[in-house]
Coordinates of C-alpha atoms in Angstrom, one line a residue:
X557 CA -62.2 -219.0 -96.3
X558 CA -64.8 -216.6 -94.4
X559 CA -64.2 -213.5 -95.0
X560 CA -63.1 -211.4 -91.9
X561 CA -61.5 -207.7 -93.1
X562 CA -60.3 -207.3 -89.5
X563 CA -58.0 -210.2 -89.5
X564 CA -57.0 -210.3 -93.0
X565 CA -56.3 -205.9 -92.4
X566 CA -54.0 -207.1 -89.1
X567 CA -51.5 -209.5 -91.6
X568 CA -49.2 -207.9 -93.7
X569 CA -47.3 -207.8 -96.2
X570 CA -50.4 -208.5 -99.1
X571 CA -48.7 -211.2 -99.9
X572 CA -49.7 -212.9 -96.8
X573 CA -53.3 -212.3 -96.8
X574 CA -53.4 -213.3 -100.1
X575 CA -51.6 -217.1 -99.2
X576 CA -53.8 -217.2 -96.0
X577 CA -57.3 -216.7 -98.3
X578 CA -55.8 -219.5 -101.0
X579 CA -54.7 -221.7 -98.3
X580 CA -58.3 -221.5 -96.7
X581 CA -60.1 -222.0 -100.0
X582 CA -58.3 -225.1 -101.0
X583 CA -58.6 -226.1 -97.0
X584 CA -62.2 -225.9 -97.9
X585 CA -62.2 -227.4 -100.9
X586 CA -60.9 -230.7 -99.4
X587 CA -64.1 -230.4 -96.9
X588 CA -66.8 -229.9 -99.7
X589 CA -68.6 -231.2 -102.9
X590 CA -66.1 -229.9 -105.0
X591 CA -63.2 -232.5 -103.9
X592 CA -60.3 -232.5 -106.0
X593 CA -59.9 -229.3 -107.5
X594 CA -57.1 -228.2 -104.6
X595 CA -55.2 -230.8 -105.7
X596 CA -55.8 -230.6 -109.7
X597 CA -55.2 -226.9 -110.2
X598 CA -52.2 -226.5 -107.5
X599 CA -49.6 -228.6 -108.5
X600 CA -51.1 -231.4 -109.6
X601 CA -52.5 -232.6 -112.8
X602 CA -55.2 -236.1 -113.4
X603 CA -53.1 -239.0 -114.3
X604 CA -53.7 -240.0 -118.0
X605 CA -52.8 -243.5 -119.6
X606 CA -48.9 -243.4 -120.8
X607 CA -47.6 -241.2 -117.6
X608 CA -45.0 -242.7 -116.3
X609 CA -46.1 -244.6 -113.0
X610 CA -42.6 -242.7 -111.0
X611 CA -44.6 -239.4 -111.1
X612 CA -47.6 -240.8 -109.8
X613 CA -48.3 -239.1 -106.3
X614 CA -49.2 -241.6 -103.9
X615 CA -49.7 -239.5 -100.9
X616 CA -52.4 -237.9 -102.8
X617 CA -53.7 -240.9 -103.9
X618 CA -53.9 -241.9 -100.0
X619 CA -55.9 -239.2 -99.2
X620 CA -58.3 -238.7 -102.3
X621 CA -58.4 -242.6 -103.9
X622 CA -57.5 -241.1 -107.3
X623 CA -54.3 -241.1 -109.4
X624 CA -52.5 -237.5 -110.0
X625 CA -49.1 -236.6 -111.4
X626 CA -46.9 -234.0 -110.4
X627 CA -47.6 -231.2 -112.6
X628 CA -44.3 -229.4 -114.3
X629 CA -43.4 -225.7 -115.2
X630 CA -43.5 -227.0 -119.3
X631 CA -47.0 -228.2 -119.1
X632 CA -48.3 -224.8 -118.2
X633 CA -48.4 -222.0 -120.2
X634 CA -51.6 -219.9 -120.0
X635 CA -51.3 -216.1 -119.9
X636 CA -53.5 -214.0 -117.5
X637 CA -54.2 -210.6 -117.3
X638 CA -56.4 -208.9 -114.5
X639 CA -57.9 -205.7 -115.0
X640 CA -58.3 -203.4 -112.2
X641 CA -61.2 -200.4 -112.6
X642 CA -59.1 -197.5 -110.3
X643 CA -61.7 -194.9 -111.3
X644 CA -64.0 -193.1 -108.2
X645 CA -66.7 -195.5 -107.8
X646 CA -64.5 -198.4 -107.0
X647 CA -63.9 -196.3 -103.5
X648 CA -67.0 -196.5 -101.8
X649 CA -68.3 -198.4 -99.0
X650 CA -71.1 -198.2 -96.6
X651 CA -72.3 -201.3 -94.5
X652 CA -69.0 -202.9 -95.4
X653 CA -65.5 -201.9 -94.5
X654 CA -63.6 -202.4 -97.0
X655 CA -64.2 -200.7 -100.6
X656 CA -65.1 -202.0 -103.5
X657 CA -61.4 -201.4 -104.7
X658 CA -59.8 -202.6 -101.2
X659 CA -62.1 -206.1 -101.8
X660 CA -61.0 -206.0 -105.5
X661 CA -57.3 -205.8 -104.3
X662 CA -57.5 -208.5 -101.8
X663 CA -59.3 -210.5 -104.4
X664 CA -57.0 -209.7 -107.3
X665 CA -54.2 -210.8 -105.4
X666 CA -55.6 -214.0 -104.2
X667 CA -55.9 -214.9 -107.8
X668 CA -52.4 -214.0 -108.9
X669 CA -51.7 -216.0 -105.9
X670 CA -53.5 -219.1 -107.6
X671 CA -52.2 -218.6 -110.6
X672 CA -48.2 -218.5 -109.6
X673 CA -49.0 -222.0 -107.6
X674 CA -50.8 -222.9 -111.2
X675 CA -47.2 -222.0 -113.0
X676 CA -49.2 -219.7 -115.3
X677 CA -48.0 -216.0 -116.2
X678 CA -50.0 -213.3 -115.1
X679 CA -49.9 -209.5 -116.0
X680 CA -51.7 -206.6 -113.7
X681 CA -53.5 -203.9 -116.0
X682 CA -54.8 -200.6 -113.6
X683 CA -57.7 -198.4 -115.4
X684 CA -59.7 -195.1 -115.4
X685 CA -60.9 -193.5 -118.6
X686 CA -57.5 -194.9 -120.1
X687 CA -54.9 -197.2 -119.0
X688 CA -53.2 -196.7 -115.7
X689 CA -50.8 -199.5 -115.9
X690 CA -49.8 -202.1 -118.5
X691 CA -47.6 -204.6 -116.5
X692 CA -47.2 -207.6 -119.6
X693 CA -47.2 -211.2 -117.9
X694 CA -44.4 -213.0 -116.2
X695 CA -44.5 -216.3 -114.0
X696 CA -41.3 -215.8 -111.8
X697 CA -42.2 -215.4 -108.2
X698 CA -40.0 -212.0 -108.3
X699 CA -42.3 -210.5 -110.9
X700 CA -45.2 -211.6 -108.6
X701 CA -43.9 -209.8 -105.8
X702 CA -43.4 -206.6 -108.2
X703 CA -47.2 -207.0 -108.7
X704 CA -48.4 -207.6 -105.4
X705 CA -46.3 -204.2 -104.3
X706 CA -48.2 -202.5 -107.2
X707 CA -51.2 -203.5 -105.3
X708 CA -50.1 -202.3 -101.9
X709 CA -49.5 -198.5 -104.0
X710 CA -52.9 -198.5 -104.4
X711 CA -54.3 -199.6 -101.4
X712 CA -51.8 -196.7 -99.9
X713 CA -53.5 -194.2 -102.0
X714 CA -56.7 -195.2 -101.3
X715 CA -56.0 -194.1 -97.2
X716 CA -55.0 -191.1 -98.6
X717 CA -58.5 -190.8 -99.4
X718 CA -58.2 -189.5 -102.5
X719 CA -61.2 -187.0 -103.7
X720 CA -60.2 -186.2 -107.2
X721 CA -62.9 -187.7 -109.3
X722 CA -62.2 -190.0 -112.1
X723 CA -64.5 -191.3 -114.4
X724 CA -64.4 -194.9 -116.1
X725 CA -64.2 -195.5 -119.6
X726 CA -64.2 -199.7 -119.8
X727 CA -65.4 -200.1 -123.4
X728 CA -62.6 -197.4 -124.8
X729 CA -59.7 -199.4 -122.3
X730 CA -61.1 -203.1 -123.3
X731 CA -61.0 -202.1 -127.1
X732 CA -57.2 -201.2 -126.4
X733 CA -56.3 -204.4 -124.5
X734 CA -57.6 -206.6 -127.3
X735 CA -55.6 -205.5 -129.5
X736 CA -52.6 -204.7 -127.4
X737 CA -51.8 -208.4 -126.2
X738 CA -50.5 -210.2 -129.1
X739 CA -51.3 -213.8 -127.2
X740 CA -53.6 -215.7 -126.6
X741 CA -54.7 -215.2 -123.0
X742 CA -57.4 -215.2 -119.9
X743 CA -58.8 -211.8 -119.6
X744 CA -60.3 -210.9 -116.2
X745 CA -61.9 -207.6 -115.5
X746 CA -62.2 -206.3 -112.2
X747 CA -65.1 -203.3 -112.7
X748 CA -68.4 -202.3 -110.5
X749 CA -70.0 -201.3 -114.4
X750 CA -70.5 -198.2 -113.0
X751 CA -71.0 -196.0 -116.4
X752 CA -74.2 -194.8 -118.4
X753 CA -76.5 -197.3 -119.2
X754 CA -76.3 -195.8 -122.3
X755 CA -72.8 -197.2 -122.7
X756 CA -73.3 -201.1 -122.0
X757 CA -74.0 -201.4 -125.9
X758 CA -70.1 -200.4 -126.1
X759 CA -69.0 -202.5 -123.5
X760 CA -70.5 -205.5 -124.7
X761 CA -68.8 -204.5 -128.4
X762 CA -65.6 -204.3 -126.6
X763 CA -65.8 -207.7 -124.7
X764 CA -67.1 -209.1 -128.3
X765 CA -63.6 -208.1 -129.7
X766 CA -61.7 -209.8 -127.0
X767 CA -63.7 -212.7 -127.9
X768 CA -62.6 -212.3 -131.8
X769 CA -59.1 -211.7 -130.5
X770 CA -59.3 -215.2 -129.6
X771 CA -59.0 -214.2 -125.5
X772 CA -60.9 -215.7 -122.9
X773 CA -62.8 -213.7 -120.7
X774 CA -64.1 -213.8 -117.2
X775 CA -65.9 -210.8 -115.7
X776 CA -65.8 -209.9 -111.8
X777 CA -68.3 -207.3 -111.1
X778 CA -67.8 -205.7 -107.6
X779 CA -70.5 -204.2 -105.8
X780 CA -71.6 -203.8 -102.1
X781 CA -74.9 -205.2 -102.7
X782 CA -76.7 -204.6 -99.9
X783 CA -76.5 -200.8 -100.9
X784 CA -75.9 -200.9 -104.4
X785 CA -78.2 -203.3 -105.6
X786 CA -80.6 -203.4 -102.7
X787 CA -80.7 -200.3 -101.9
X788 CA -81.0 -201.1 -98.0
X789 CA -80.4 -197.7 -96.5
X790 CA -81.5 -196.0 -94.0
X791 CA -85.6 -194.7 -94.8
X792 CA -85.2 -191.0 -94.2
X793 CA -83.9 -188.6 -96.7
X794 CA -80.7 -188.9 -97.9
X795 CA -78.1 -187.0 -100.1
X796 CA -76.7 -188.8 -102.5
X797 CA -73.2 -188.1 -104.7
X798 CA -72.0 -189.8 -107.9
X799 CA -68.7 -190.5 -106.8
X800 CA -67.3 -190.1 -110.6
X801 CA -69.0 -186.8 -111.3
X802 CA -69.8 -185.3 -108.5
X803 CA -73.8 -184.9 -109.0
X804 CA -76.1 -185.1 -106.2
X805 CA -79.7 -186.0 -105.5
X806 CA -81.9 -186.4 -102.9
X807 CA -83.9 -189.7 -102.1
X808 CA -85.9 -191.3 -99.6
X809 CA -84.7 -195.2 -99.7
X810 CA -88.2 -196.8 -99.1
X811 CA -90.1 -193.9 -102.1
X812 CA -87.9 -196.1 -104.5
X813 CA -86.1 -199.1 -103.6
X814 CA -88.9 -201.5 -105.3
X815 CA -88.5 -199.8 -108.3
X816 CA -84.6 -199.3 -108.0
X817 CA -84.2 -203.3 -107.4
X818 CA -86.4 -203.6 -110.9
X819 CA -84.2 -201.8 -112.8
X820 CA -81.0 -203.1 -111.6
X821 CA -82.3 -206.8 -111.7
X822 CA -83.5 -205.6 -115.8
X823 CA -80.0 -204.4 -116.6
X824 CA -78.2 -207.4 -114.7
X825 CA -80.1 -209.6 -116.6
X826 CA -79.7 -208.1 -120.0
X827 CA -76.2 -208.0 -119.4
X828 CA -75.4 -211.3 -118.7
X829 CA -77.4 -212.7 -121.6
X830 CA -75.0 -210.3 -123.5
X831 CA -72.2 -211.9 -121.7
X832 CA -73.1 -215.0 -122.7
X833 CA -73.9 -214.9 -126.2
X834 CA -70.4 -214.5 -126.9
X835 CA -69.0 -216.9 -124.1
X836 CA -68.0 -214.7 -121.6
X837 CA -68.1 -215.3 -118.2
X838 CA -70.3 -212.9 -115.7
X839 CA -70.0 -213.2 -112.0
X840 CA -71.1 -211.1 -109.3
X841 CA -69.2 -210.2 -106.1
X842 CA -70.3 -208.4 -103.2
X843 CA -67.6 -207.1 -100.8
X844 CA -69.2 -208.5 -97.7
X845 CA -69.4 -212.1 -99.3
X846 CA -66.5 -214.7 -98.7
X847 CA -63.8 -215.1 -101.8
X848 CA -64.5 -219.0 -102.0
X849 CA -67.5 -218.7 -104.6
X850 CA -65.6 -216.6 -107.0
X851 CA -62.2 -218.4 -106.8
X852 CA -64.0 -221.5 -107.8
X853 CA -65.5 -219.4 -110.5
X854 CA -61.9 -218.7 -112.1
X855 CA -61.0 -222.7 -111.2
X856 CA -64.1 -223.2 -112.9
X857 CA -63.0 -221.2 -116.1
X858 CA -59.0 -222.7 -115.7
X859 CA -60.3 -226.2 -116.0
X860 CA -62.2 -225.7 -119.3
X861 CA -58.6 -223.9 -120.9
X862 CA -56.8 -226.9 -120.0

């Protein structure tokens, strides 16, 4: 589904705009190269020699020329847990208009979303410099309403426009997850990676012991790209503010935007090779880009579990 914050901000409750972006990715889905993954991770599952032939759905089989079976509650039983980065940096926004935490949200949601249609159990996790929330997972529709309202809490706070600064402390809150959940389960993470470059070591060592904890792990990381990583502003001086600590600088755009995209590209690049030496998942995600790519992404991920 393209991506259009106007109509998506007009629907409410979330729970809507969340149906309306799945509906519209599996709608597409149907349309493109990747044919048969609406039907294979909604409610259906491949037919496999000994099924019986009664569960064989043949309107599906109409429209696609290949053999699926309903799929039932028992023969699902994956565990998800998103993790949602709440600290400063995750409010800002410049060319688009939503924030990074607003297009994290709508996002986050969609996926739970997915996943209830999947029959899987998911759990919401909200963090700063420490856990927020620990909600453990549940499949029951009721406790994904209970989720989706947590959501709407925070998109309500953020129009408060809340300027107390909070700093992120991923590697310290990934560290506690792993050994907090006591199951096996899918790990997403939710962050921008704004912290000190100096830190990426830890988060790496943290994501490493999710890994050993026998989790899987898939990592969103949010960003407005045409300002964060292109630095496409304006050229005329500008002021600057680190949203988490409140440290300012002066820049002219154009004096260092070669050399900006260079570094970025650097620690990108060194991250994701990080990433995946252990198996983990990276994925970029910029909040004026459609949902589709990194809903497949998760599919992607889903399908290898089993």
């Amino acid at each position: 589904m393209l991506l259009d914050h106007e109509l998506l901000s007009q629907l409410a409750p979330l729970e809507l705009r969340a149906r309306k972006i799945v509906e519209g990715f599996i709608s597409g889905l149907h349309k493109s190269p990747h044919h048969g993954f609406s039907v294979e991770f909604a409610e259906h599952r491949p037919y496999n020699p000994g099924d019986e032939i009664k569960h064989i759905d043949w309107k599906v089989y109409g429209k696609t020329e290949r053999l699926f079976v309903k799929k039932y509650e028992e023969e699902t039983n994956l565990r998800c847990y998103l993790l949602l980065d709440t600290s400063s940096s995750m409010y800002f926004k410049y060319f688009s208009p939503w924030s990074k935490l607003r297009y994290a949200i709508h996002f986050g949601s969609s996926l739970m979303y997915l996943m209830h249609r999947q029959r899987d159990a998911c759990g919401l996790i909200t963090f700063g410099e420490e856990i927020n929330q620990f909600i453990p997972a549940k499949s029951s529709y009721s406790h994904l309403r209970m989720l989706f309202s947590e959501f709407e809490k925070l998109l309500a706070e953020e129009e408060e426009i809340n300027q107390e600064q909070r700093k992120t402390a991923t590697s310290k809150v990934l560290h506690e997850v792993a050994e907090r959940l006591n199951h096996r389960s899918l790990v997403i993470v939710l962050t921008d990676l704004f912290e000190n470059v100096e830190q990426h070591d830890q988060l790496v060592s943290a994501l490493k012991h999710l890994r050993h904890r026998k989790h899987e792990v898939l990592l969103f990381n949010v960003l407005e790209e045409k300002s964060e990583r292109k630095l496409d502003f304006p050229d005329r001086r500008l002021r600057m503010q680190d949203m988490e600590t409140g440290s300012q600088m002066e820049v002219v755009p154009s004096q260092i935007r070669e050399d900006y995209q260079k570094k970025v590209e650097e620690l990108t690049h060194k991250f994701k090779l990080a990433c995946s030496e252990f198996q983990i998942d990276f994925e970029q995600l910029d909040t004026q880009s459609e949902f589709d790519m990194a809903l497949l992404a998760y599919l992607n991920k889903r399908k290898r579990l089993g």
